[in-house]
């Protein structure tokens, strides 16, 4: 493994904001039922801060919503990632409308049951989170590669066995192109506000805390993904807990 010319170019591109924003849920209007950056696609890079729950500093501009999205347990929910708000194609920083294709890494989703989903992002930090989806790295295909192929649509299934009620749905993407350096991994995330009905409440998930579920030195966060100038390591471990299953 070596820090190559390609990696140097990738690192320089990251400074130029080849980033992404989660901005729409279930095909609804932009910002409806989600706390999201207001065209500020700055990543979170320190997992020990409260911002790792539902985002926050160093992102400076935000859009909040008073809407809660009604969702049936067992149904699918989609989230839309785009490089900037309303991106329709490549620009000087990104070679596609989603996120620069150099920003390889996993794509995940978590849920947290809360009293009031509109208390977002304040209800995010702390215990209660459980992972419901992950697309990591398999057969030289990263979760981000699949996300780009899917036109920025992240699709997750709400477990049918959970309790009814309000939840925060945490969409997350981790870009690992510069993750060989401490706090070089880039976390992009936003929390949607959903209300689940029709759940059987037949199983209680084990939960983790944000911050707390990740450490900056975890092998899936502090990691060299480049082998001979290609982003294809021998293996990769997605950070966080296992995916909850009914």
PDB file of C-alpha atoms in Angstrom, residues 23 26 34 65 68-69 75 90 98-99 109 111-112 126 131-132 134 142 144 153 182 204 215 222 224 244:
ATOM      1  CA  UNK A  23     -32.446  16.161   0.957  1.00  0.00           C
ATOM      2  CA  UNK A  26     -40.146   9.167  -0.074  1.00  0.00           C
ATOM      3  CA  UNK A  34     -36.154  15.996   7.473  1.00  0.00           C
ATOM      4  CA  UNK A  65     -39.306  20.801   9.225  1.00  0.00           C
ATOM      5  CA  UNK A  68     -43.705  13.928  10.350  1.00  0.00           C
ATOM      6  CA  UNK A  69     -43.825  11.299   7.594  1.00  0.00           C
ATOM      7  CA  UNK A  75     -42.636  -0.857   4.084  1.00  0.00           C
ATOM      8  CA  UNK A  90     -21.912  16.816 -12.879  1.00  0.00           C
ATOM      9  CA  UNK A  98     -24.826  12.356  -6.380  1.00  0.00           C
ATOM     10  CA  UNK A  99     -21.274  12.499  -4.976  1.00  0.00           C
ATOM     11  CA  UNK A 109     -29.465   3.643   8.014  1.00  0.00           C
ATOM     12  CA  UNK A 111     -33.675   4.174  13.668  1.00  0.00           C
ATOM     13  CA  UNK A 112     -34.256   5.681  17.107  1.00  0.00           C
ATOM     14  CA  UNK A 126     -27.679   9.470  23.152  1.00  0.00           C
ATOM     15  CA  UNK A 131     -29.049  -0.218  12.480  1.00  0.00           C
ATOM     16  CA  UNK A 132     -31.649  -1.328   9.920  1.00  0.00           C
ATOM     17  CA  UNK A 134     -26.023  -1.350   5.460  1.00  0.00           C
ATOM     18  CA  UNK A 142     -18.885  -0.074  -2.549  1.00  0.00           C
ATOM     19  CA  UNK A 144     -21.491   4.546  -2.607  1.00  0.00           C
ATOM     20  CA  UNK A 153     -31.827   6.819  -4.035  1.00  0.00           C
ATOM     21  CA  UNK A 182      -6.868  10.240  11.497  1.00  0.00           C
ATOM     22  CA  UNK A 204     -36.936  -5.266  20.931  1.00  0.00           C
ATOM     23  CA  UNK A 215     -14.547   5.475  17.434  1.00  0.00           C
ATOM     24  CA  UNK A 222      -9.426   4.729  10.023  1.00  0.00           C
ATOM     25  CA  UNK A 224      -6.559   2.490   3.854  1.00  0.00           C
ATOM     26  CA  UNK A 244     -31.276  -5.519  13.354  1.00  0.00           C
TER      27      UNK A 244
END
